[in-house]
PDB file of C-alpha atoms in Angstrom:
ATOM      1  CA  MET N   1      31.193   8.351  -5.412  1.00  0.00           C
ATOM      2  CA  GLU N   2      28.293   6.435  -6.969  1.00  0.00           C
ATOM      3  CA  PHE N   3      27.547   7.112 -10.637  1.00  0.00           C
ATOM      4  CA  ASN N   4      24.655   9.052 -10.889  1.00  0.00           C
ATOM      5  CA  ASN N   5      27.080  11.533  -8.939  1.00  0.00           C
ATOM      6  CA  LEU N   6      29.651  10.898 -11.505  1.00  0.00           C
ATOM      7  CA  HIS N   7      26.442  11.985 -14.078  1.00  0.00           C
ATOM      8  CA  GLU N   8      25.931  14.616 -12.027  1.00  0.00           C
ATOM      9  CA  VAL N   9      28.534  16.946 -11.591  1.00  0.00           C
ATOM     10  CA  LEU N  10      29.080  16.383 -15.746  1.00  0.00           C
ATOM     11  CA  ARG N  11      25.625  18.061 -15.726  1.00  0.00           C
ATOM     12  CA  SER N  12      27.053  20.856 -13.498  1.00  0.00           C
ATOM     13  CA  LEU N  13      29.970  21.399 -15.271  1.00  0.00           C
ATOM     14  CA  TYR N  14      27.941  22.158 -19.377  1.00  0.00           C
ATOM     15  CA  ASP N  15      25.998  24.326 -16.910  1.00  0.00           C
ATOM     16  CA  GLU N  16      28.831  26.067 -15.303  1.00  0.00           C
ATOM     17  CA  MET N  17      31.075  25.845 -18.757  1.00  0.00           C
ATOM     18  CA  LEU N  18      27.892  27.884 -20.312  1.00  0.00           C
ATOM     19  CA  PRO N  19      28.487  30.937 -19.897  1.00  0.00           C
ATOM     20  CA  LEU N  20      31.875  31.440 -21.914  1.00  0.00           C
ATOM     21  CA  SER N  21      30.089  31.024 -25.363  1.00  0.00           C
ATOM     22  CA  ALA N  22      29.460  34.786 -23.908  1.00  0.00           C
ATOM     23  CA  ASP N  23      33.237  35.286 -24.875  1.00  0.00           C
ATOM     24  CA  MET N  24      33.131  34.204 -28.370  1.00  0.00           C
ATOM     25  CA  ALA N  25      30.291  36.778 -29.222  1.00  0.00           C
ATOM     26  CA  ALA N  26      32.837  39.448 -28.985  1.00  0.00           C
ATOM     27  CA  VAL N  27      35.387  37.945 -32.090  1.00  0.00           C
ATOM     28  CA  ALA N  28      32.083  36.041 -33.726  1.00  0.00           C
ATOM     29  CA  LYS N  29      30.592  40.105 -33.964  1.00  0.00           C
ATOM     30  CA  GLY N  30      33.433  41.037 -35.868  1.00  0.00           C
ATOM     31  CA  VAL N  31      33.561  38.537 -38.091  1.00  0.00           C
ATOM     32  CA  ALA N  32      30.165  37.911 -38.438  1.00  0.00           C
ATOM     33  CA  GLY N  33      30.455  41.990 -39.123  1.00  0.00           C
ATOM     34  CA  LEU N  34      32.765  41.894 -42.014  1.00  0.00           C
ATOM     35  CA  GLY N  35      31.134  38.832 -43.641  1.00  0.00           C
ATOM     36  CA  ALA N  36      27.887  41.052 -43.366  1.00  0.00           C
ATOM     37  CA  LEU N  37      29.294  44.065 -45.631  1.00  0.00           C
ATOM     38  CA  PHE N  38      31.236  42.049 -48.511  1.00  0.00           C
ATOM     39  CA  TYR N  39      27.457  39.912 -48.352  1.00  0.00           C
ATOM     40  CA  VAL N  40      25.151  43.078 -48.288  1.00  0.00           C
ATOM     41  CA  ALA N  41      27.281  44.278 -50.920  1.00  0.00           C
ATOM     42  CA  ILE N  42      27.217  41.544 -53.351  1.00  0.00           C
ATOM     43  CA  LYS N  43      23.581  40.805 -53.787  1.00  0.00           C
ATOM     44  CA  VAL N  44      22.858  44.708 -54.201  1.00  0.00           C
ATOM     45  CA  TRP N  45      26.360  45.493 -57.036  1.00  0.00           C
ATOM     46  CA  GLN N  46      24.655  42.115 -58.169  1.00  0.00           C
ATOM     47  CA  ALA N  47      21.224  43.965 -58.563  1.00  0.00           C
ATOM     48  CA  LEU N  48      22.524  46.921 -60.025  1.00  0.00           C
ATOM     49  CA  SER N  49      24.717  45.661 -62.488  1.00  0.00           C
ATOM     50  CA  ARG N  50      21.411  43.738 -64.115  1.00  0.00           C
ATOM     51  CA  ALA N  51      19.125  46.885 -63.378  1.00  0.00           C
ATOM     52  CA  GLU N  52      16.852  44.572 -60.902  1.00  0.00           C
ATOM     53  CA  PRO N  53      15.069  45.716 -57.762  1.00  0.00           C
ATOM     54  CA  ILE N  54      17.169  44.608 -55.038  1.00  0.00           C
ATOM     55  CA  ASP N  55      15.471  42.405 -52.720  1.00  0.00           C
ATOM     56  CA  MET N  56      15.273  43.135 -49.274  1.00  0.00           C
ATOM     57  CA  TYR N  57      15.059  40.295 -47.967  1.00  0.00           C
ATOM     58  CA  PRO N  58      17.490  38.272 -47.482  1.00  0.00           C
ATOM     59  CA  LEU N  59      19.264  41.364 -47.281  1.00  0.00           C
ATOM     60  CA  LEU N  60      18.156  40.645 -43.376  1.00  0.00           C
ATOM     61  CA  ARG N  61      19.613  37.457 -43.182  1.00  0.00           C
ATOM     62  CA  PRO N  62      23.781  38.707 -41.479  1.00  0.00           C
ATOM     63  CA  PHE N  63      20.938  41.194 -39.083  1.00  0.00           C
ATOM     64  CA  ALA N  64      19.160  38.023 -37.424  1.00  0.00           C
ATOM     65  CA  LEU N  65      22.164  35.468 -37.528  1.00  0.00           C
ATOM     66  CA  GLY N  66      24.204  38.592 -35.965  1.00  0.00           C
ATOM     67  CA  ILE N  67      21.077  38.928 -33.395  1.00  0.00           C
ATOM     68  CA  CYS N  68      21.360  35.464 -32.584  1.00  0.00           C
ATOM     69  CA  ILE N  69      25.523  36.358 -31.661  1.00  0.00           C
ATOM     70  CA  MET N  70      24.753  38.862 -29.377  1.00  0.00           C
ATOM     71  CA  PHE N  71      22.413  36.523 -27.633  1.00  0.00           C
ATOM     72  CA  PHE N  72      23.506  33.874 -28.119  1.00  0.00           C
ATOM     73  CA  PRO N  73      23.162  31.431 -24.989  1.00  0.00           C
ATOM     74  CA  THR N  74      19.481  32.955 -24.612  1.00  0.00           C
ATOM     75  CA  ILE N  75      18.485  33.286 -27.788  1.00  0.00           C
ATOM     76  CA  VAL N  76      20.507  30.201 -29.579  1.00  0.00           C
ATOM     77  CA  LEU N  77      21.234  27.340 -26.288  1.00  0.00           C
ATOM     78  CA  GLY N  78      18.889  28.642 -24.445  1.00  0.00           C
ATOM     79  CA  THR N  79      15.502  27.798 -27.317  1.00  0.00           C
ATOM     80  CA  ILE N  80      17.468  24.206 -28.270  1.00  0.00           C
ATOM     81  CA  ASN N  81      18.119  22.834 -24.740  1.00  0.00           C
ATOM     82  CA  ALA N  82      14.175  23.930 -24.030  1.00  0.00           C
ATOM     83  CA  VAL N  83      12.455  21.704 -26.882  1.00  0.00           C
ATOM     84  CA  LEU N  84      14.551  18.514 -26.301  1.00  0.00           C
ATOM     85  CA  SER N  85      15.047  18.904 -21.971  1.00  0.00           C
ATOM     86  CA  PRO N  86      11.562  17.810 -21.947  1.00  0.00           C
ATOM     87  CA  VAL N  87      13.003  14.184 -24.115  1.00  0.00           C
ATOM     88  CA  VAL N  88      15.227  14.128 -22.031  1.00  0.00           C
ATOM     89  CA  GLN N  89      13.509  14.444 -18.627  1.00  0.00           C
ATOM     90  CA  GLY N  90      11.326  11.572 -19.813  1.00  0.00           C
ATOM     91  CA  THR N  91      13.217   8.934 -21.613  1.00  0.00           C
ATOM     92  CA  HIS N  92      14.760   9.082 -17.868  1.00  0.00           C
ATOM     93  CA  ALA N  93      11.911   9.228 -15.892  1.00  0.00           C
ATOM     94  CA  ILE N  94      10.992   5.253 -18.116  1.00  0.00           C
ATOM     95  CA  LEU N  95      13.944   4.833 -16.652  1.00  0.00           C
ATOM     96  CA  GLU N  96      14.055   5.297 -13.457  1.00  0.00           C
ATOM     97  CA  ASN N  97      10.195   3.207 -13.607  1.00  0.00           C
ATOM     98  CA  GLN N  98      12.323   0.248 -15.385  1.00  0.00           C
ATOM     99  CA  VAL N  99      15.111  -0.140 -12.790  1.00  0.00           C
ATOM    100  CA  LEU N 100      12.998   0.011 -10.133  1.00  0.00           C
ATOM    101  CA  ASP N 101      10.651  -3.377 -10.862  1.00  0.00           C
ATOM    102  CA  LEU N 102      13.319  -4.831 -11.851  1.00  0.00           C
ATOM    103  CA  ASN N 103      14.987  -4.265  -8.269  1.00  0.00           C
ATOM    104  CA  ASP N 104      11.755  -5.170  -6.631  1.00  0.00           C
ATOM    105  CA  LEU N 105      11.495  -8.425  -8.810  1.00  0.00           C
ATOM    106  CA  GLN N 106      15.137  -8.967  -8.601  1.00  0.00           C
ATOM    107  CA  ALA N 107      14.394  -8.628  -4.831  1.00  0.00           C
ATOM    108  CA  LYS N 108      11.913 -11.246  -5.070  1.00  0.00           C
ATOM    109  CA  LYS N 109      13.363 -13.718  -7.223  1.00  0.00           C
ATOM    110  CA  ASP N 110      16.299 -14.629  -4.609  1.00  0.00           C
ATOM    111  CA  LEU N 111      13.919 -14.479  -1.912  1.00  0.00           C
ATOM    112  CA  LEU N 112      11.528 -17.455  -4.085  1.00  0.00           C
ATOM    113  CA  GLU N 113      15.305 -18.872  -5.338  1.00  0.00           C
ATOM    114  CA  ARG N 114      16.182 -19.156  -1.350  1.00  0.00           C
ATOM    115  CA  GLU N 115      14.204 -20.571  -0.015  1.00  0.00           C
ATOM    116  CA  ALA N 116      13.737 -23.287  -3.317  1.00  0.00           C
ATOM    117  CA  MET N 117      16.916 -24.341  -1.852  1.00  0.00           C
ATOM    118  CA  LEU N 118      16.227 -25.002   2.048  1.00  0.00           C
ATOM    119  CA  ARG N 119      13.361 -26.463   0.582  1.00  0.00           C
ATOM    120  CA  ASN N 120      15.457 -29.442  -0.806  1.00  0.00           C
ATOM    121  CA  PRO N 121      17.135 -30.726   2.178  1.00  0.00           C
ATOM    122  CA  GLU N 122      20.506 -31.495   0.471  1.00  0.00           C
ATOM    123  CA  THR N 123      21.151 -28.077  -0.923  1.00  0.00           C
ATOM    124  CA  ALA N 124      19.778 -26.360   2.052  1.00  0.00           C
ATOM    125  CA  TYR N 125      23.026 -27.074   4.323  1.00  0.00           C
ATOM    126  CA  LEU N 126      24.462 -24.701   1.176  1.00  0.00           C
ATOM    127  CA  VAL N 127      22.479 -21.400   2.264  1.00  0.00           C
ATOM    128  CA  SER N 128      22.003 -22.022   5.307  1.00  0.00           C
ATOM    129  CA  ASN N 129      24.738 -21.833   8.538  1.00  0.00           C
ATOM    130  CA  GLU N 130      21.356 -23.347  11.158  1.00  0.00           C
ATOM    131  CA  GLU N 131      20.807 -26.217   8.581  1.00  0.00           C
ATOM    132  CA  PHE N 132      23.606 -26.499   8.270  1.00  0.00           C
ATOM    133  CA  ASP N 133      24.484 -26.652  12.690  1.00  0.00           C
ATOM    134  CA  ASN N 134      21.635 -28.950  12.749  1.00  0.00           C
ATOM    135  CA  LYS N 135      22.786 -31.786   9.441  1.00  0.00           C
ATOM    136  CA  LEU N 136      25.600 -31.870  12.170  1.00  0.00           C
ATOM    137  CA  GLU N 137      24.311 -32.061  14.956  1.00  0.00           C
ATOM    138  CA  GLU N 138      23.066 -35.322  13.735  1.00  0.00           C
ATOM    139  CA  LEU N 139      25.831 -37.135  13.124  1.00  0.00           C
ATOM    140  CA  GLY N 140      27.760 -39.008  15.328  1.00  0.00           C
ATOM    141  CA  TRP N 141      32.121 -39.475  15.390  1.00  0.00           C
ATOM    142  CA  SER N 142      32.165 -42.425  13.259  1.00  0.00           C
ATOM    143  CA  PRO N 143      35.272 -42.508  10.770  1.00  0.00           C
ATOM    144  CA  GLY N 144      31.351 -42.565   7.775  1.00  0.00           C
ATOM    145  CA  ASP N 145      30.298 -39.900   9.675  1.00  0.00           C
ATOM    146  CA  LEU N 146      33.405 -37.742   9.711  1.00  0.00           C
ATOM    147  CA  ILE N 147      33.738 -38.375   5.636  1.00  0.00           C
ATOM    148  CA  THR N 148      30.629 -37.466   5.730  1.00  0.00           C
ATOM    149  CA  MET N 149      30.929 -33.785   7.997  1.00  0.00           C
ATOM    150  CA  SER N 150      34.417 -33.183   6.464  1.00  0.00           C
ATOM    151  CA  GLY N 151      32.277 -33.465   2.756  1.00  0.00           C
ATOM    152  CA  MET N 152      29.666 -31.613   3.150  1.00  0.00           C
ATOM    153  CA  TYR N 153      32.390 -28.787   4.143  1.00  0.00           C
ATOM    154  CA  MET N 154      33.532 -28.474   1.438  1.00  0.00           C
ATOM    155  CA  ASP N 155      30.596 -28.799  -0.587  1.00  0.00           C
ATOM    156  CA  ARG N 156      30.088 -25.349   1.246  1.00  0.00           C
ATOM    157  CA  PHE N 157      32.787 -24.027   1.054  1.00  0.00           C
ATOM    158  CA  ALA N 158      32.885 -25.311  -3.049  1.00  0.00           C
ATOM    159  CA  TYR N 159      29.709 -23.850  -3.681  1.00  0.00           C
ATOM    160  CA  GLN N 160      30.111 -20.258  -1.386  1.00  0.00           C
ATOM    161  CA  THR N 161      33.140 -20.039  -3.439  1.00  0.00           C
ATOM    162  CA  GLU N 162      31.164 -20.460  -7.281  1.00  0.00           C
ATOM    163  CA  GLN N 163      28.938 -18.024  -5.627  1.00  0.00           C
ATOM    164  CA  ALA N 164      31.786 -15.234  -4.816  1.00  0.00           C
ATOM    165  CA  ILE N 165      33.038 -15.745  -7.618  1.00  0.00           C
ATOM    166  CA  LYS N 166      29.860 -15.226 -10.393  1.00  0.00           C
ATOM    167  CA  ASN N 167      28.994 -11.537  -7.573  1.00  0.00           C
ATOM    168  CA  TRP N 168      32.328 -10.969  -8.513  1.00  0.00           C
ATOM    169  CA  PHE N 169      32.199 -11.436 -12.371  1.00  0.00           C
ATOM    170  CA  ARG N 170      28.222 -10.464 -12.263  1.00  0.00           C
ATOM    171  CA  ASN N 171      29.960  -6.577 -10.575  1.00  0.00           C
ATOM    172  CA  LEU N 172      32.676  -6.469 -12.857  1.00  0.00           C
ATOM    173  CA  LEU N 173      30.254  -6.008 -15.718  1.00  0.00           C
ATOM    174  CA  GLU N 174      27.880  -3.746 -13.736  1.00  0.00           C
ATOM    175  CA  VAL N 175      30.846  -1.814 -13.315  1.00  0.00           C
ATOM    176  CA  LEU N 176      31.700  -1.945 -16.848  1.00  0.00           C
ATOM    177  CA  PHE N 177      28.365  -0.911 -17.732  1.00  0.00           C
ATOM    178  CA  GLN N 178      28.572   1.745 -15.474  1.00  0.00           C
ATOM    179  CA  ALA N 179      31.982   2.726 -17.010  1.00  0.00           C
ATOM    180  CA  ALA N 180      30.567   2.855 -20.925  1.00  0.00           C
ATOM    181  CA  ALA N 181      27.128   4.673 -20.160  1.00  0.00           C
ATOM    182  CA  LEU N 182      29.710   7.352 -18.307  1.00  0.00           C
ATOM    183  CA  VAL N 183      32.154   7.408 -21.010  1.00  0.00           C
ATOM    184  CA  ILE N 184      29.489   7.909 -23.332  1.00  0.00           C
ATOM    185  CA  ASP N 185      27.707  11.124 -21.207  1.00  0.00           C
ATOM    186  CA  THR N 186      31.418  11.841 -20.792  1.00  0.00           C
ATOM    187  CA  ILE N 187      31.325  12.532 -24.699  1.00  0.00           C
ATOM    188  CA  ARG N 188      28.593  14.053 -25.111  1.00  0.00           C
ATOM    189  CA  THR N 189      29.098  16.634 -22.366  1.00  0.00           C
ATOM    190  CA  PHE N 190      32.995  17.259 -24.340  1.00  0.00           C
ATOM    191  CA  PHE N 191      31.455  17.222 -27.795  1.00  0.00           C
ATOM    192  CA  LEU N 192      28.407  19.888 -26.217  1.00  0.00           C
ATOM    193  CA  ILE N 193      30.781  22.373 -24.088  1.00  0.00           C
ATOM    194  CA  VAL N 194      33.029  22.731 -27.671  1.00  0.00           C
ATOM    195  CA  LEU N 195      29.623  23.353 -30.013  1.00  0.00           C
ATOM    196  CA  SER N 196      28.768  25.278 -27.257  1.00  0.00           C
ATOM    197  CA  ILE N 197      31.616  28.237 -26.474  1.00  0.00           C
ATOM    198  CA  LEU N 198      32.762  27.694 -30.463  1.00  0.00           C
ATOM    199  CA  GLY N 199      28.380  28.272 -31.337  1.00  0.00           C
ATOM    200  CA  PRO N 200      29.077  32.410 -32.123  1.00  0.00           C
ATOM    201  CA  ILE N 201      32.051  31.148 -34.056  1.00  0.00           C
ATOM    202  CA  ALA N 202      30.226  28.908 -35.965  1.00  0.00           C
ATOM    203  CA  PHE N 203      26.855  31.620 -36.885  1.00  0.00           C
ATOM    204  CA  ALA N 204      29.728  34.195 -38.105  1.00  0.00           C
ATOM    205  CA  ILE N 205      31.051  32.328 -40.624  1.00  0.00           C
ATOM    206  CA  SER N 206      27.222  30.886 -41.823  1.00  0.00           C
ATOM    207  CA  VAL N 207      27.381  35.052 -42.698  1.00  0.00           C
ATOM    208  CA  TRP N 208      29.544  34.302 -45.771  1.00  0.00           C
ATOM    209  CA  ASP N 209      27.925  33.304 -48.630  1.00  0.00           C
ATOM    210  CA  ASP N 210      30.478  30.102 -49.602  1.00  0.00           C
ATOM    211  CA  PHE N 211      29.342  29.047 -45.864  1.00  0.00           C
ATOM    212  CA  GLN N 212      26.385  29.579 -45.214  1.00  0.00           C
ATOM    213  CA  SER N 213      25.428  25.196 -44.477  1.00  0.00           C
ATOM    214  CA  THR N 214      27.686  25.852 -41.685  1.00  0.00           C
ATOM    215  CA  LEU N 215      24.909  27.192 -39.957  1.00  0.00           C
ATOM    216  CA  THR N 216      23.389  24.277 -41.205  1.00  0.00           C
ATOM    217  CA  GLN N 217      26.400  21.759 -40.138  1.00  0.00           C
ATOM    218  CA  TRP N 218      25.959  23.285 -36.440  1.00  0.00           C
ATOM    219  CA  LEU N 219      22.909  23.004 -34.945  1.00  0.00           C
ATOM    220  CA  THR N 220      22.475  19.168 -36.637  1.00  0.00           C
ATOM    221  CA  ARG N 221      25.570  18.467 -34.490  1.00  0.00           C
ATOM    222  CA  TYR N 222      24.314  19.731 -31.402  1.00  0.00           C
ATOM    223  CA  VAL N 223      20.642  18.081 -31.465  1.00  0.00           C
ATOM    224  CA  SER N 224      22.389  14.744 -32.684  1.00  0.00           C
ATOM    225  CA  VAL N 225      24.896  14.506 -29.431  1.00  0.00           C
ATOM    226  CA  TYR N 226      22.188  16.183 -27.035  1.00  0.00           C
ATOM    227  CA  LEU N 227      19.877  13.730 -28.618  1.00  0.00           C
ATOM    228  CA  TRP N 228      23.185  10.438 -27.528  1.00  0.00           C
ATOM    229  CA  LEU N 229      21.665  10.656 -23.387  1.00  0.00           C
ATOM    230  CA  PRO N 230      17.692   9.875 -24.299  1.00  0.00           C
ATOM    231  CA  VAL N 231      19.198   7.299 -26.327  1.00  0.00           C
ATOM    232  CA  ALA N 232      21.510   5.737 -24.115  1.00  0.00           C
ATOM    233  CA  ASP N 233      18.643   5.877 -21.302  1.00  0.00           C
ATOM    234  CA  LEU N 234      15.659   4.545 -23.811  1.00  0.00           C
ATOM    235  CA  PHE N 235      18.732   1.471 -24.568  1.00  0.00           C
ATOM    236  CA  SER N 236      18.969   0.408 -20.960  1.00  0.00           C
ATOM    237  CA  SER N 237      15.139   1.228 -20.221  1.00  0.00           C
ATOM    238  CA  MET N 238      14.478  -1.980 -22.839  1.00  0.00           C
ATOM    239  CA  LEU N 239      18.030  -4.612 -21.250  1.00  0.00           C
ATOM    240  CA  ALA N 240      16.374  -3.231 -18.185  1.00  0.00           C
ATOM    241  CA  LYS N 241      12.357  -3.919 -19.599  1.00  0.00           C
ATOM    242  CA  ILE N 242      13.796  -7.308 -20.901  1.00  0.00           C
ATOM    243  CA  GLN N 243      15.194  -8.189 -17.733  1.00  0.00           C
ATOM    244  CA  SER N 244      12.150  -8.182 -15.923  1.00  0.00           C
ATOM    245  CA  LEU N 245      10.705  -9.981 -17.847  1.00  0.00           C
ATOM    246  CA  ILE N 246      12.908 -13.039 -17.375  1.00  0.00           C
ATOM    247  CA  ILE N 247      12.647 -12.575 -14.264  1.00  0.00           C
ATOM    248  CA  GLU N 248       8.860 -12.375 -14.299  1.00  0.00           C
ATOM    249  CA  LYS N 249       9.433 -16.141 -15.624  1.00  0.00           C
ATOM    250  CA  ASP N 250      12.000 -17.163 -13.299  1.00  0.00           C
ATOM    251  CA  ILE N 251       9.399 -16.005 -10.423  1.00  0.00           C
ATOM    252  CA  ALA N 252       6.461 -18.200 -11.778  1.00  0.00           C
ATOM    253  CA  MET N 253       8.490 -21.074 -12.578  1.00  0.00           C
ATOM    254  CA  LEU N 254       9.641 -20.839  -8.830  1.00  0.00           C
ATOM    255  CA  ALA N 255       5.917 -21.154  -7.353  1.00  0.00           C
ATOM    256  CA  ASP N 256       6.903 -25.322  -8.025  1.00  0.00           C
ATOM    257  CA  PRO N 257       7.985 -26.682  -5.043  1.00  0.00           C
ATOM    258  CA  THR N 258       9.512 -29.439  -7.140  1.00  0.00           C
ATOM    259  CA  TYR N 259      11.759 -26.375  -9.556  1.00  0.00           C
ATOM    260  CA  ILE N 260      14.864 -26.518  -8.759  1.00  0.00           C
ATOM    261  CA  PRO N 261      16.235 -23.229  -9.030  1.00  0.00           C
ATOM    262  CA  ASP N 262      18.703 -21.842 -11.759  1.00  0.00           C
ATOM    263  CA  THR N 263      21.773 -19.663 -10.051  1.00  0.00           C
ATOM    264  CA  SER N 264      23.990 -19.262 -12.702  1.00  0.00           C
ATOM    265  CA  ASN N 265      22.926 -15.896 -13.958  1.00  0.00           C
ATOM    266  CA  THR N 266      23.962 -16.336 -17.591  1.00  0.00           C
ATOM    267  CA  VAL N 267      20.863 -14.769 -19.000  1.00  0.00           C
ATOM    268  CA  TYR N 268      21.661 -11.723 -16.428  1.00  0.00           C
ATOM    269  CA  ILE N 269      25.327 -12.187 -17.641  1.00  0.00           C
ATOM    270  CA  ILE N 270      25.166 -11.934 -21.345  1.00  0.00           C
ATOM    271  CA  PHE N 271      22.213  -8.658 -21.262  1.00  0.00           C
ATOM    272  CA  MET N 272      25.269  -7.140 -19.597  1.00  0.00           C
ATOM    273  CA  ILE N 273      27.705  -8.476 -22.262  1.00  0.00           C
ATOM    274  CA  ILE N 274      24.925  -6.869 -24.650  1.00  0.00           C
ATOM    275  CA  GLY N 275      24.529  -3.412 -22.723  1.00  0.00           C
ATOM    276  CA  ILE N 276      28.098  -3.412 -23.004  1.00  0.00           C
ATOM    277  CA  VAL N 277      28.609  -3.062 -26.722  1.00  0.00           C
ATOM    278  CA  GLY N 278      25.422  -1.692 -27.410  1.00  0.00           C
ATOM    279  CA  TYR N 279      26.703   1.536 -25.701  1.00  0.00           C
ATOM    280  CA  PHE N 280      28.738   2.654 -28.585  1.00  0.00           C
ATOM    281  CA  THR N 281      26.589   2.218 -31.216  1.00  0.00           C
ATOM    282  CA  ILE N 282      24.135   5.144 -29.528  1.00  0.00           C
ATOM    283  CA  PRO N 283      26.142   7.380 -31.834  1.00  0.00           C
ATOM    284  CA  THR N 284      25.817   6.180 -34.961  1.00  0.00           C
ATOM    285  CA  VAL N 285      21.676   5.438 -33.652  1.00  0.00           C
ATOM    286  CA  THR N 286      21.110   9.064 -33.013  1.00  0.00           C
ATOM    287  CA  GLY N 287      22.814  10.089 -37.131  1.00  0.00           C
ATOM    288  CA  TRP N 288      19.712   8.289 -37.925  1.00  0.00           C
ATOM    289  CA  ILE N 289      17.285  10.125 -36.259  1.00  0.00           C
ATOM    290  CA  ILE N 290      19.122  14.231 -36.884  1.00  0.00           C
ATOM    291  CA  GLN N 291      20.704  13.914 -40.577  1.00  0.00           C
ATOM    292  CA  ALA N 292      20.736  17.400 -42.573  1.00  0.00           C
ATOM    293  CA  GLY N 293      21.524  17.538 -46.373  1.00  0.00           C
ATOM    294  CA  GLY N 294      24.583  19.716 -45.786  1.00  0.00           C
ATOM    295  CA  ALA N 295      26.682  20.599 -48.846  1.00  0.00           C
ATOM    296  CA  GLY N 296      25.929  16.939 -50.737  1.00  0.00           C
ATOM    297  CA  ASN N 297      22.828  17.821 -51.520  1.00  0.00           C
ATOM    298  CA  PHE N 298      23.124  21.246 -51.603  1.00  0.00           C
ATOM    299  CA  THR N 299      25.708  20.252 -55.033  1.00  0.00           C
ATOM    300  CA  ARG N 300      23.365  17.852 -56.526  1.00  0.00           C
ATOM    301  CA  ASN N 301      20.819  21.074 -56.251  1.00  0.00           C
ATOM    302  CA  VAL N 302      23.178  22.950 -58.191  1.00  0.00           C
ATOM    303  CA  ASN N 303      24.266  19.430 -60.677  1.00  0.00           C
ATOM    304  CA  GLN N 304      20.395  19.701 -61.670  1.00  0.00           C
ATOM    305  CA  ALA N 305      19.773  23.125 -61.950  1.00  0.00           C
ATOM    306  CA  ALA N 306      23.103  23.505 -63.911  1.00  0.00           C
ATOM    307  CA  MET N 307      21.635  20.849 -66.194  1.00  0.00           C
ATOM    308  CA  LYS N 308      18.184  21.983 -66.650  1.00  0.00           C
ATOM    309  CA  THR N 309      19.755  25.228 -68.177  1.00  0.00           C
ATOM    310  CA  GLY N 310      22.056  23.214 -70.217  1.00  0.00           C
ATOM    311  CA  ASN N 311      18.837  22.175 -71.651  1.00  0.00           C
ATOM    312  CA  ILE N 312      16.714  24.826 -72.085  1.00  0.00           C
ATOM    313  CA  ALA N 313      20.184  27.022 -73.164  1.00  0.00           C
ATOM    314  CA  GLY N 314      20.499  23.586 -76.002  1.00  0.00           C
ATOM    315  CA  ALA N 315      16.741  23.153 -76.824  1.00  0.00           C
ATOM    316  CA  GLY N 316      16.729  27.302 -77.766  1.00  0.00           C
ATOM    317  CA  THR N 317      20.030  27.799 -79.042  1.00  0.00           C
ATOM    318  CA  GLY N 318      18.791  24.657 -81.449  1.00  0.00           C
ATOM    319  CA  SER N 319      15.684  26.166 -82.945  1.00  0.00           C
ATOM    320  CA  ALA N 320      17.724  30.042 -83.051  1.00  0.00           C
ATOM    321  CA  VAL N 321      19.677  27.433 -85.580  1.00  0.00           C
ATOM    322  CA  GLY N 322      16.777  26.294 -87.130  1.00  0.00           C
ATOM    323  CA  ASN N 323      14.831  29.593 -87.828  1.00  0.00           C
ATOM    324  CA  ILE N 324      18.543  31.080 -89.751  1.00  0.00           C
ATOM    325  CA  GLY N 325      18.660  27.743 -91.900  1.00  0.00           C
ATOM    326  CA  GLY N 326      15.096  28.295 -92.696  1.00  0.00           C
ATOM    327  CA  LYS N 327      15.487  31.438 -94.060  1.00  0.00           C
ATOM    328  CA  LEU N 328      18.835  30.883 -95.585  1.00  0.00           C
ATOM    329  CA  MET N 329      16.559  28.429 -97.408  1.00  0.00           C
ATOM    330  CA  GLY N 330      14.060  30.328 -98.715  1.00  0.00           C
ATOM    331  CA  LYS N 331      15.931  32.518 -99.102  1.00  0.00           C
TER     332      LYS N 331
END
């Protein structure tokens, strides 16, 4: 099975397990209902105790979350996936175009390298069986010719062995590169399935007054993990574009008949290693794109509000003490 088919299997796995989030709605409804009861009761009691009018707008929040829980696969997941799917499709189209261009350029470069090797009489027999046979026919059976013939066989065997080792190492790096991409995609699919199935529970917990940041954190995690694939496609597109530029430069140099091509593929191997390492930085890069305030900003805002309240209260207290002192001195 090819790697592309494995990625399709992961897509199908996510689509098949997505309806399981509806099974969590029953449990989430109970948690959300209890949280809504306490939330509304506390807000109404606070307004009554302060003799203030009851603000109905904040009280609508538990009911809005309840609607999201009841229709979670359609309203929540369907909306988020519909918004983010064009991003995934767009980056994947960019990757496919770059890979197609890279494959065409690589095939053209290989053909030009073979032609350059055939132009050189000293290397033509290494890549062509016909040239090798013609050169053997030109030799006789003298001791010198036999030594030359043995050298040709040894050179050809060494060249083929070297190319076989290079191709094996190149194929190994390509497999590792594809494996790294598959690891990222598998972890992404696992995270998305967990977040989707337990999403109603997160929405239900966020109904409670002290756990409202749970909703923001869930949305942040889901969008961030969902964007792993577009970021990975952009990274692969960048590597493919760099390799295309390098191959285009090599093709331009191969147009010179005196140019001797380098078949070591060192640059290609280096970029494959960079790609393998770079794939595991994708979660970090995605975290730079999507960030939420969370509890850290909430705590900081509360502290700032408390400091402002303390400063105002201190100024008021100082003014009151000053007025009392002035009255006492006047008496």
